[in-house]
Coordinates of C-alpha atoms in Angstrom, one line a residue:
X1 CA -231.4 112.2 13.2
X2 CA -234.6 113.8 11.3
X3 CA -233.9 113.6 7.2
X4 CA -234.9 115.0 3.5
X5 CA -233.8 114.9 -0.1
X6 CA -234.1 116.0 -3.6
X7 CA -234.6 114.7 -7.4
X8 CA -232.7 112.3 -9.1
X9 CA -233.9 110.9 -12.3
X10 CA -235.9 108.7 -10.7
X11 CA -238.0 110.9 -9.3
X12 CA -238.3 114.1 -11.1
X13 CA -241.3 115.2 -13.1
X14 CA -242.0 113.6 -16.3
X15 CA -238.8 111.2 -16.0
X16 CA -241.1 107.9 -15.3
X17 CA -244.3 106.8 -16.5
X18 CA -247.0 104.1 -15.2
X19 CA -244.7 101.7 -17.9
X20 CA -241.5 102.3 -16.7
X21 CA -243.0 101.6 -13.3
X22 CA -244.6 98.4 -14.5
X23 CA -241.5 96.9 -15.6
X24 CA -239.6 97.8 -12.4
X25 CA -242.2 96.4 -10.4
X26 CA -242.4 93.0 -12.3
X27 CA -238.5 92.9 -12.4
X28 CA -238.2 93.7 -9.1
X29 CA -241.1 90.9 -7.6
X30 CA -239.1 88.2 -10.2
X31 CA -235.8 89.1 -8.7
X32 CA -237.1 89.1 -5.2
X33 CA -238.7 85.0 -5.9
X34 CA -234.9 84.4 -6.2
X35 CA -233.8 85.9 -3.8
X36 CA -236.7 84.5 -1.0
X37 CA -235.2 81.2 -1.8
X38 CA -231.8 82.1 -1.0
X39 CA -230.0 81.6 2.1
X40 CA -228.0 84.2 3.6
X41 CA -230.2 86.3 5.5
X42 CA -228.7 86.8 9.2
X43 CA -230.5 84.9 11.6
X44 CA -230.8 86.9 15.4
X45 CA -227.7 84.8 17.0
X46 CA -225.7 86.2 13.8
X47 CA -227.1 89.8 14.3
X48 CA -225.7 90.0 18.1
X49 CA -222.4 87.9 16.9
X50 CA -221.8 90.6 14.8
X51 CA -221.4 93.1 16.9
X52 CA -218.8 90.7 19.2
X53 CA -217.2 90.8 16.4
X54 CA -213.5 92.1 15.5
X55 CA -214.4 96.1 14.4
X56 CA -213.7 95.9 11.3
X57 CA -214.0 99.6 9.7
X58 CA -215.9 99.5 6.7
X59 CA -215.1 101.8 4.0
X60 CA -217.4 104.9 3.0
X61 CA -219.5 103.3 0.6
X62 CA -219.0 104.1 -3.0
X63 CA -222.6 104.6 -4.4
X64 CA -222.9 107.2 -2.2
X65 CA -220.6 109.5 -4.1
X66 CA -222.6 109.0 -8.2
X67 CA -226.1 110.2 -6.9
X68 CA -227.1 113.6 -8.2
X69 CA -227.3 115.1 -5.1
X70 CA -224.0 114.4 -4.3
X71 CA -222.6 115.7 -7.4
X72 CA -224.7 118.8 -6.4
X73 CA -223.2 119.2 -3.6
X74 CA -220.1 119.3 -5.0
X75 CA -220.3 121.7 -7.3
X76 CA -221.6 124.2 -4.8
X77 CA -219.0 123.3 -2.8
X78 CA -216.6 124.5 -6.5
X79 CA -218.3 127.6 -6.7
X80 CA -216.5 129.1 -3.7
X81 CA -213.7 127.9 -4.7
X82 CA -214.4 129.6 -7.6
X83 CA -214.9 132.8 -6.0
X84 CA -211.9 132.5 -4.0
X85 CA -209.9 132.8 -7.0
X86 CA -212.1 135.7 -8.5
X87 CA -211.8 137.7 -5.4
X88 CA -208.1 137.1 -5.5
X89 CA -207.9 137.9 -9.5
X90 CA -210.0 140.8 -8.8
X91 CA -209.2 143.0 -5.5
X92 CA -209.3 143.0 -1.9
X93 CA -212.4 145.4 -1.9
X94 CA -214.3 141.8 -2.6
X95 CA -213.4 140.4 0.5
X96 CA -216.1 141.1 3.5
X97 CA -216.3 140.7 6.8
X98 CA -219.2 138.6 8.1
X99 CA -221.1 137.9 11.3
X100 CA -223.0 134.8 12.3
X101 CA -224.2 133.6 15.7
X102 CA -225.2 130.0 16.6
X103 CA -222.2 127.7 16.4
X104 CA -223.7 124.4 15.8
X105 CA -223.5 122.4 11.9
X106 CA -225.7 125.4 10.2
X107 CA -223.1 128.1 11.3
X108 CA -220.0 126.3 10.9
X109 CA -220.9 125.2 7.9
X110 CA -221.5 128.7 7.2
X111 CA -218.8 129.6 8.0
X112 CA -216.8 127.3 6.6
X113 CA -217.8 128.2 2.9
X114 CA -217.4 131.6 3.5
X115 CA -213.6 131.2 4.3
X116 CA -213.6 128.4 1.2
X117 CA -214.6 131.8 -0.9
X118 CA -211.8 134.0 0.6
X119 CA -214.2 135.7 3.1
X120 CA -213.3 136.2 6.6
X121 CA -216.7 134.8 8.8
X122 CA -216.6 135.1 12.4
X123 CA -218.9 133.1 14.4
X124 CA -219.5 133.4 17.7
X125 CA -221.2 130.9 19.8
X126 CA -223.1 131.4 23.3
X127 CA -222.2 128.4 25.1
X128 CA -218.5 127.1 25.7
X129 CA -218.5 124.3 23.5
X130 CA -219.3 124.2 19.4
X131 CA -222.0 121.4 18.1
X132 CA -225.4 123.0 18.9
X133 CA -227.7 119.7 19.2
X134 CA -225.2 117.6 18.1
X135 CA -222.3 119.5 21.4
X136 CA -221.1 116.9 23.9
X137 CA -219.0 117.5 26.9
X138 CA -217.4 115.4 29.5
X139 CA -218.6 114.5 33.0
X140 CA -216.5 113.8 36.3
X141 CA -216.2 110.6 35.4
X142 CA -214.5 111.8 32.0
X143 CA -217.0 110.0 30.2
X144 CA -218.5 112.1 27.2
X145 CA -222.3 113.2 27.5
X146 CA -223.8 114.0 24.0
X147 CA -227.0 116.0 23.2
X148 CA -228.5 113.4 21.1
X149 CA -227.6 109.9 19.2
X150 CA -226.5 111.4 15.7
X151 CA -226.6 108.8 13.0
X152 CA -225.3 109.9 9.6
X153 CA -226.8 108.7 6.7
X154 CA -225.7 107.6 3.0
X155 CA -228.2 109.9 1.4
X156 CA -226.6 113.0 3.7
X157 CA -224.2 114.5 0.4
X158 CA -223.4 117.7 2.2
X159 CA -222.4 116.7 4.8
X160 CA -220.1 113.2 2.9
X161 CA -218.7 116.5 0.9
X162 CA -217.5 118.1 4.1
X163 CA -216.5 115.5 5.9
X164 CA -214.4 114.4 2.1
X165 CA -213.0 118.6 2.3
X166 CA -211.8 118.2 5.6
X167 CA -210.2 114.2 5.3
X168 CA -212.3 112.8 7.6
X169 CA -214.0 110.3 5.9
X170 CA -211.9 108.0 7.9
X171 CA -214.1 109.4 10.9
X172 CA -217.2 107.5 10.0
X173 CA -218.0 104.1 11.3
X174 CA -220.5 102.0 9.0
X175 CA -223.0 100.1 10.1
X176 CA -224.0 96.9 7.6
X177 CA -226.6 98.2 5.2
X178 CA -229.5 96.9 7.2
X179 CA -232.3 98.2 8.8
X180 CA -233.2 96.5 12.3
X181 CA -236.5 96.8 13.9
X182 CA -237.4 94.7 17.9
X183 CA -240.3 92.2 17.4
X184 CA -242.9 93.9 20.1
X185 CA -244.7 90.6 20.6
X186 CA -241.8 88.9 20.7
X187 CA -239.2 90.1 23.9
X188 CA -235.9 89.8 22.3
X189 CA -235.8 89.0 19.1
X190 CA -235.5 90.4 15.9
X191 CA -236.1 90.9 12.0
X192 CA -234.2 92.9 9.6
X193 CA -234.7 95.2 6.2
X194 CA -231.3 93.1 4.6
X195 CA -229.6 95.6 1.7
X196 CA -227.2 93.0 -0.9
X197 CA -223.7 94.6 -2.1
X198 CA -224.7 95.9 -5.4
X199 CA -228.3 95.5 -6.4
X200 CA -229.0 98.6 -7.7
X201 CA -231.9 101.4 -6.9
X202 CA -234.8 100.9 -6.2
X203 CA -234.4 96.8 -6.4
X204 CA -232.2 96.5 -3.6
X205 CA -235.0 98.4 -1.5
X206 CA -237.6 96.7 -2.6
X207 CA -236.1 93.1 -1.9
X208 CA -235.1 94.0 1.3
X209 CA -239.1 95.3 1.8
X210 CA -240.2 91.7 0.0
X211 CA -237.2 89.7 1.9
X212 CA -239.0 90.8 5.2
X213 CA -242.2 88.5 6.2
X214 CA -242.4 88.8 10.2
X215 CA -243.4 93.0 10.2
X216 CA -245.7 92.8 7.3
X217 CA -248.0 90.4 5.2
X218 CA -247.3 90.2 1.0
X219 CA -251.5 91.5 1.1
X220 CA -250.5 94.4 3.3
X221 CA -247.1 95.7 1.2
X222 CA -248.8 95.1 -2.0
X223 CA -251.5 97.5 -0.8
X224 CA -248.6 100.4 0.3
X225 CA -247.9 100.4 -3.7
X226 CA -251.1 102.7 -4.8
X227 CA -250.2 105.5 -2.3
X228 CA -246.3 105.0 -3.7
X229 CA -246.4 104.9 -7.3
X230 CA -247.3 109.0 -7.2
X231 CA -244.3 109.4 -5.1
X232 CA -241.8 107.7 -7.2
X233 CA -244.4 109.5 -10.8
X234 CA -244.6 112.4 -9.6
X235 CA -241.7 113.4 -7.5
X236 CA -240.8 116.1 -5.5
X237 CA -243.7 118.1 -5.9
X238 CA -246.3 115.1 -5.0
X239 CA -244.1 115.3 -2.0
X240 CA -244.6 118.8 -0.8
X241 CA -247.9 118.8 -1.7
X242 CA -248.4 116.2 1.0
X243 CA -247.5 118.4 4.5
X244 CA -250.9 119.2 5.0
X245 CA -251.9 115.9 5.4
X246 CA -250.7 114.0 8.7
X247 CA -249.3 110.4 8.0
X248 CA -252.5 109.3 9.3
X249 CA -254.3 111.4 7.2
X250 CA -252.7 110.2 4.0
X251 CA -252.6 106.5 5.0
X252 CA -256.3 107.0 5.0
X253 CA -256.7 108.6 1.7
X254 CA -255.1 105.6 0.1
X255 CA -257.0 102.8 1.8
X256 CA -253.7 102.1 4.0
X257 CA -254.0 99.0 6.4
X258 CA -253.6 99.9 9.8
X259 CA -250.9 98.0 10.6
X260 CA -248.9 99.8 8.3
X261 CA -248.6 102.1 10.7
X262 CA -248.7 100.3 13.1
X263 CA -245.5 98.4 11.8
X264 CA -243.2 100.9 10.3
X265 CA -244.9 104.8 9.9
X266 CA -244.5 105.1 14.2
X267 CA -241.3 103.7 13.9
X268 CA -240.3 105.8 11.4
X269 CA -242.1 109.0 12.9
X270 CA -240.2 108.9 16.4
X271 CA -237.2 108.4 14.3
X272 CA -237.6 111.3 12.0
X273 CA -238.6 114.2 13.9
X274 CA -239.8 112.6 17.5
X275 CA -243.3 112.9 16.9
X276 CA -246.2 110.5 16.4
X277 CA -247.6 109.8 13.0
X278 CA -251.4 111.5 13.7
X279 CA -248.8 115.0 14.7
X280 CA -246.7 114.5 11.8
X281 CA -246.2 115.5 7.8
X282 CA -246.5 112.2 5.4
X283 CA -243.9 114.8 3.6
X284 CA -241.2 114.0 5.7
X285 CA -241.4 109.9 5.6
X286 CA -242.6 110.5 2.3
X287 CA -239.3 112.5 2.1
X288 CA -237.2 109.8 3.6
X289 CA -238.7 107.2 1.9
X290 CA -238.0 108.7 -1.3
X291 CA -234.8 109.1 -0.9
X292 CA -233.6 105.7 0.3
X293 CA -235.6 103.7 -2.6
X294 CA -233.7 106.0 -5.3
X295 CA -230.4 105.7 -3.6
X296 CA -229.1 102.9 -3.3
X297 CA -226.6 103.5 -0.2
X298 CA -229.0 106.5 1.1
X299 CA -230.4 104.1 4.1
X300 CA -227.3 103.4 5.1
X301 CA -226.1 104.4 8.6
X302 CA -223.1 105.4 10.3
X303 CA -221.6 106.2 13.7
X304 CA -219.0 108.9 14.1
X305 CA -215.6 107.1 15.8
X306 CA -216.0 109.7 18.6
X307 CA -217.9 112.6 20.4
X308 CA -218.8 115.3 18.0
X309 CA -217.1 118.5 19.2
X310 CA -213.6 117.0 18.4
X311 CA -214.3 114.8 15.5
X312 CA -216.3 116.9 13.6
X313 CA -216.6 120.6 14.6
X314 CA -213.4 121.0 15.4
X315 CA -211.5 119.9 11.7
X316 CA -214.4 122.9 11.0
X317 CA -212.7 125.4 13.4
X318 CA -209.3 125.0 12.4
X319 CA -210.1 125.0 8.4
X320 CA -211.9 128.6 9.4
X321 CA -209.0 130.1 11.2
X322 CA -206.5 128.7 9.1
X323 CA -208.1 130.7 6.6
X324 CA -208.3 133.9 8.0
X325 CA -212.0 133.1 10.0
X326 CA -212.3 133.5 13.5
X327 CA -214.9 131.3 16.3
X328 CA -215.7 132.6 19.2
X329 CA -217.4 130.9 21.7
X330 CA -218.7 131.8 25.6
X331 CA -220.2 135.0 23.3
X332 CA -223.9 135.2 23.6
X333 CA -225.5 137.5 20.8
X334 CA -228.5 139.4 22.8
X335 CA -229.3 141.8 20.6
X336 CA -229.2 142.7 16.7
X337 CA -228.9 146.4 16.4
X338 CA -230.1 148.4 13.0
X339 CA -229.3 151.5 11.6
X340 CA -232.1 153.9 11.4
X341 CA -232.3 154.8 7.6
X342 CA -233.0 151.5 6.6
X343 CA -233.6 149.2 8.4
X344 CA -230.3 146.7 7.9
X345 CA -228.2 145.7 10.4
X346 CA -225.6 148.1 12.2
X347 CA -224.3 145.6 15.1
X348 CA -224.5 143.2 16.8
X349 CA -224.2 143.2 21.2
X350 CA -222.9 140.5 23.3
X351 CA -223.8 139.4 26.6
X352 CA -220.3 141.5 27.8
X353 CA -221.4 144.8 25.8
X354 CA -218.3 144.2 23.1
X355 CA -220.3 145.4 19.6
X356 CA -219.4 143.5 16.4
X357 CA -220.1 145.2 13.4
X358 CA -219.6 143.4 9.9
X359 CA -220.4 143.5 6.2
X360 CA -223.4 140.8 6.3
X361 CA -224.5 138.9 9.4
X362 CA -226.1 135.4 9.5
X363 CA -227.7 133.9 12.4
X364 CA -227.4 130.0 12.6
X365 CA -229.5 129.6 15.8
X366 CA -232.1 127.1 16.7
X367 CA -235.9 129.1 16.0
X368 CA -236.9 129.2 19.1
X369 CA -234.1 131.1 20.3
X370 CA -233.7 133.7 16.8
X371 CA -237.8 134.6 17.3
X372 CA -236.9 135.7 20.9
X373 CA -233.8 138.4 19.2
X374 CA -236.3 139.6 16.5
X375 CA -236.2 144.0 16.3
X376 CA -238.9 145.4 17.1
X377 CA -238.8 147.3 13.1
X378 CA -238.8 143.8 11.9
X379 CA -241.6 142.3 13.8
X380 CA -243.8 143.2 11.4
X381 CA -242.2 142.2 8.4
X382 CA -244.0 138.7 7.2
X383 CA -241.0 136.6 6.6
X384 CA -240.3 137.2 10.3
X385 CA -243.7 137.2 11.5
X386 CA -244.2 133.8 10.0
X387 CA -241.6 132.4 12.3
X388 CA -244.5 132.1 14.7
X389 CA -245.8 128.9 13.1
X390 CA -242.2 126.9 13.4
X391 CA -241.4 125.6 17.5
X392 CA -238.7 123.2 18.0
X393 CA -239.9 119.6 19.1
X394 CA -239.0 118.4 23.1
X395 CA -237.0 115.3 22.8
X396 CA -234.6 113.4 25.2
X397 CA -231.0 111.6 25.2
X398 CA -230.4 109.0 27.5
X399 CA -227.0 107.2 27.9
X400 CA -226.6 103.9 30.3
X401 CA -223.7 102.3 31.4
X402 CA -223.9 98.6 32.2
X403 CA -221.4 96.0 34.4
X404 CA -221.4 93.8 31.6
X405 CA -221.9 93.2 27.6
X406 CA -225.3 92.8 26.6
X407 CA -226.3 91.2 23.6
X408 CA -227.4 93.8 21.5
X409 CA -226.8 93.9 17.8
X410 CA -224.6 96.1 15.4
X411 CA -226.1 98.6 14.3
X412 CA -229.0 101.8 15.0
X413 CA -231.9 99.7 16.3
X414 CA -235.7 100.8 16.2
X415 CA -237.0 99.3 19.3
X416 CA -240.9 100.1 18.5
X417 CA -241.7 101.1 22.5
X418 CA -243.8 103.3 22.9
X419 CA -241.2 105.3 24.8
X420 CA -238.3 104.5 22.9
X421 CA -237.4 106.1 19.2
X422 CA -234.1 104.1 17.7
X423 CA -230.8 103.1 20.2
X424 CA -227.8 101.4 19.6
X425 CA -224.7 100.2 21.6
X426 CA -222.5 102.7 21.4
X427 CA -219.9 100.4 23.0
X428 CA -220.0 98.3 19.8
X429 CA -220.0 101.5 16.9
X430 CA -218.6 104.4 18.7
X431 CA -214.5 103.7 18.4
X432 CA -213.7 106.5 21.6
X433 CA -216.6 104.5 23.4
X434 CA -215.6 101.3 22.3
X435 CA -215.5 98.6 25.4
X436 CA -215.4 94.4 25.1
X437 CA -216.4 93.9 28.5
X438 CA -219.6 96.7 29.3
X439 CA -222.2 98.0 27.4
X440 CA -222.9 101.9 26.9
X441 CA -226.5 102.3 25.2
X442 CA -227.8 105.2 23.8
X443 CA -231.4 106.3 23.6
X444 CA -233.5 108.5 22.0
X445 CA -236.8 108.8 24.6
X446 CA -239.5 110.5 21.9
X447 CA -242.4 111.2 21.9
X448 CA -241.4 113.3 25.5
X449 CA -244.1 115.6 25.8
X450 CA -248.2 116.7 25.2
X451 CA -247.3 118.2 21.9
X452 CA -245.4 115.4 20.4
X453 CA -247.6 112.4 21.3
X454 CA -247.6 111.3 24.8
X455 CA -249.9 111.0 27.2
X456 CA -247.5 111.9 29.9
X457 CA -245.2 114.9 30.0
X458 CA -241.5 113.0 30.9
X459 CA -239.9 115.7 30.1
X460 CA -240.9 117.7 33.1
X461 CA -240.4 114.4 34.9
X462 CA -237.3 113.5 37.2
X463 CA -234.0 111.8 36.1
X464 CA -235.1 108.5 37.7
X465 CA -238.7 108.9 36.6
X466 CA -237.0 108.9 33.1
X467 CA -234.4 106.3 33.9
X468 CA -236.7 103.7 35.4
X469 CA -239.5 103.9 32.7
X470 CA -236.2 103.4 30.0
X471 CA -235.4 100.4 32.0
X472 CA -238.2 98.4 32.2
X473 CA -238.8 99.3 28.6
X474 CA -235.0 97.7 27.9
X475 CA -236.4 94.5 29.5
X476 CA -238.3 93.7 26.6
X477 CA -235.2 94.4 24.5
X478 CA -233.0 92.1 26.4
X479 CA -235.3 89.6 28.5
X480 CA -232.3 87.8 29.8
X481 CA -230.2 90.5 30.7
X482 CA -232.2 93.4 31.7
X483 CA -234.4 93.4 34.9
X484 CA -236.0 91.3 37.8
X485 CA -236.9 88.0 35.3
X486 CA -233.1 88.2 34.1
X487 CA -232.0 85.0 34.7
X488 CA -229.3 85.7 38.0
X489 CA -226.0 84.9 36.8
X490 CA -226.1 86.5 32.7
X491 CA -228.0 89.8 35.1
X492 CA -226.5 93.5 33.6
X493 CA -226.8 95.5 36.5
X494 CA -227.1 99.4 36.1
X495 CA -223.8 101.0 36.8
X496 CA -224.5 104.4 35.1
X497 CA -227.2 106.8 33.5
X498 CA -227.1 110.4 32.1
X499 CA -230.5 112.3 31.1
X500 CA -230.3 115.1 28.7
X501 CA -233.8 117.1 28.3
X502 CA -233.8 119.2 24.6
X503 CA -237.1 121.3 25.6
X504 CA -236.6 122.6 21.8
X505 CA -235.3 120.8 19.2
X506 CA -235.7 120.3 15.3
X507 CA -238.4 122.1 14.3
X508 CA -242.1 120.3 15.0
X509 CA -243.2 119.3 11.0
X510 CA -246.7 118.6 11.9
X511 CA -248.5 119.5 8.7
X512 CA -248.5 122.7 7.1
X513 CA -245.4 124.1 8.5
X514 CA -242.8 124.1 5.3
X515 CA -244.8 126.6 4.0
X516 CA -244.0 128.8 7.0
X517 CA -239.9 127.9 6.5
X518 CA -237.8 130.9 5.3
X519 CA -235.4 131.0 2.7
X520 CA -232.2 132.4 3.9
X521 CA -232.5 135.6 1.8
X522 CA -234.3 137.7 3.7
X523 CA -235.9 140.8 3.1
X524 CA -233.1 142.7 4.8
X525 CA -230.0 142.9 2.3
X526 CA -227.6 142.7 5.1
X527 CA -228.8 139.8 6.8
X528 CA -229.3 136.3 6.1
X529 CA -230.7 133.4 7.6
X530 CA -229.4 129.7 8.9
X531 CA -230.3 126.7 10.7
X532 CA -232.1 124.1 9.9
X533 CA -235.8 125.0 9.8
X534 CA -234.6 127.5 7.2
X535 CA -235.8 126.4 3.5
X536 CA -233.8 123.8 2.0
X537 CA -234.5 120.1 0.4
X538 CA -233.0 118.1 3.7
X539 CA -235.7 119.2 6.2
X540 CA -234.6 118.9 10.2
X541 CA -231.8 117.0 10.4
X542 CA -227.6 117.4 10.7
X543 CA -228.1 117.3 6.8
X544 CA -230.5 119.7 6.5
X545 CA -228.1 121.9 8.7
X546 CA -225.2 122.0 6.5
X547 CA -226.8 122.6 3.4
X548 CA -228.8 125.8 5.0
X549 CA -225.5 127.1 5.9
X550 CA -224.3 126.4 2.9
X551 CA -226.6 127.9 1.6
X552 CA -226.8 131.4 3.7
X553 CA -223.3 131.0 2.7
X554 CA -223.9 130.9 -0.9
X555 CA -226.4 134.3 -1.0
X556 CA -224.2 136.6 0.6
X557 CA -221.5 135.2 -2.3
X558 CA -224.4 135.6 -5.2
X559 CA -224.6 139.3 -3.1
X560 CA -220.7 139.9 -3.5
X561 CA -220.5 139.6 -7.1
X562 CA -223.7 140.6 -8.7
X563 CA -225.2 137.3 -9.1
X564 CA -229.1 136.4 -8.8
X565 CA -229.7 134.0 -5.8
X566 CA -231.2 130.7 -7.5
X567 CA -233.3 130.0 -4.7
X568 CA -234.1 134.2 -4.1
X569 CA -236.6 135.6 -1.8
X570 CA -239.6 133.1 -0.8
X571 CA -242.5 134.3 -0.5
X572 CA -244.0 134.6 2.0
X573 CA -247.8 133.0 3.1
X574 CA -251.0 134.5 2.5
X575 CA -252.3 133.7 6.0
X576 CA -249.4 135.5 7.3
X577 CA -250.5 138.6 9.1
X578 CA -248.8 141.4 11.1
X579 CA -250.2 144.9 12.0
X580 CA -248.4 145.8 15.2
X581 CA -245.3 145.4 16.3
X582 CA -243.5 143.3 19.2
X583 CA -240.4 144.0 21.4
X584 CA -237.7 141.1 21.2
X585 CA -238.8 139.1 24.0
X586 CA -234.5 138.7 24.5
X587 CA -232.3 135.8 25.6
X588 CA -233.7 134.5 29.4
X589 CA -231.2 132.9 31.5
X590 CA -228.1 131.6 30.8
X591 CA -228.2 127.9 30.7
X592 CA -227.9 125.6 27.6
X593 CA -231.6 125.0 27.3
X594 CA -231.9 129.4 27.0
X595 CA -229.1 129.2 23.7
X596 CA -231.7 125.9 22.3
X597 CA -229.6 123.1 23.3
X598 CA -229.6 120.2 25.7
X599 CA -229.5 120.1 29.5
X600 CA -228.0 117.7 32.5
X601 CA -228.9 117.9 35.5
X602 CA -228.9 121.1 37.3
X603 CA -227.4 123.7 34.5
X604 CA -223.9 121.6 35.0
X605 CA -222.7 121.3 31.7
X606 CA -221.8 123.6 28.9

């Protein structure tokens, strides 16, 4: 679920000044005073009751399509369609064959937009299912096992454009616009930040924060302002400049109370990048906050109404194939072969020995996988050597089936647990998993390794150890239903559990990583990079993956049409040096983990 955004009028450098911000703060405080005198914030009982009410599909929030970011994403989509017309009006000579390896969201998006532009993408996925980090598969009971709990934010403009283009917007199930946190000191109690309908940004966020008095005091909220004002006044330039600082270092610089970290930032860090604040770049947190503040519906969340391979990946596959492209599964790329005369890509070799030739080649595999494939001749290029500084972060996804319906909330919940990040009752939030009589919780176990901040290397523990620890945490969240102290007559029993380990998930956004993220354009003329770790403004997230694939497609289209790409080849930080060549390690094994996926059990899943 990690995410990051770009600028609107509110956060462009020079677009705001101190006088404007003072006016905004005064208006917000006045509105908050009126708001706080009104009833209407849901009680804990109402929060739970809404989950058991008849399921009604909420429409896509209307203001999502009214942001500058959405319009920018829509304009880029139109650019591909315009290129298709231009190619058709000239000759077929401009149509290019593009080989893409990696069938996650980035590779699929790249293939989709290349086909929109009139080219012929052929995508090769190592596993027999599409989706990468959003993949899912059925177990022997017919239940879908998911790689992760995937949340679609309103501030995902490229993703929402993609849903609209595929005509599958109705597959998103929107939750009420609120952020729900478990109360650490009050087992079974929850508190919310409520976003009132019709209130524009940034007032709706300010009202939501000021309207909650259970997590932070008014004094603590006021002490947050000096740290947030530079973000609002200077915009993205200030946000990017904080990448060298951890969340805790940033807090200390601005004298923010420790309780802000305990109450807010720990939960945000674990949700955005599965990592604790002392190891997380402040740019990640500020990026999310900037979008939530500046886009009225940016923080509203939705769930996909079924398993991602069928409900999201298949429509993209069908779209590509209808336009003449091809999607090939069970076809891992194991070697990148080069032309001796100029070091460009000559072909790709698949594990079965097949050689693939194309006009352009796109890597859309995770950074940890791609590093194993870098040809020896490229290993001294600073562009490729900088990838040594990027590495995926471990995470664990857990699904728990119970014998009865839990008194769970409607939507996503920040557990504020030492072991758990966020969770949701999917029997309430996903039509395919809907059940009026039994709950199925999906939970993110993070941080799960010492490198992410955990004192225990949970990812190396047994499934039973992980499930037992999770159930112990759930006793605090559901004290009347889970655990030995729950009343016998209402106590829920665990019927089934699954544990999916992803040893290398999204890239670890530790301080100082942004400068090492490569541009989509590479120094090799016919080779392009995609993936959420490649340089784009949404960091490691589903939105980042889609945008990166889209930008990779744009690089190819610009080359074909003789245009200079707007983003171009990003410079490499001076700290990156490479003198000795290194032979590629190659892909080791055939399990999902070998290709950057999630692993359930002993290599039983696809």
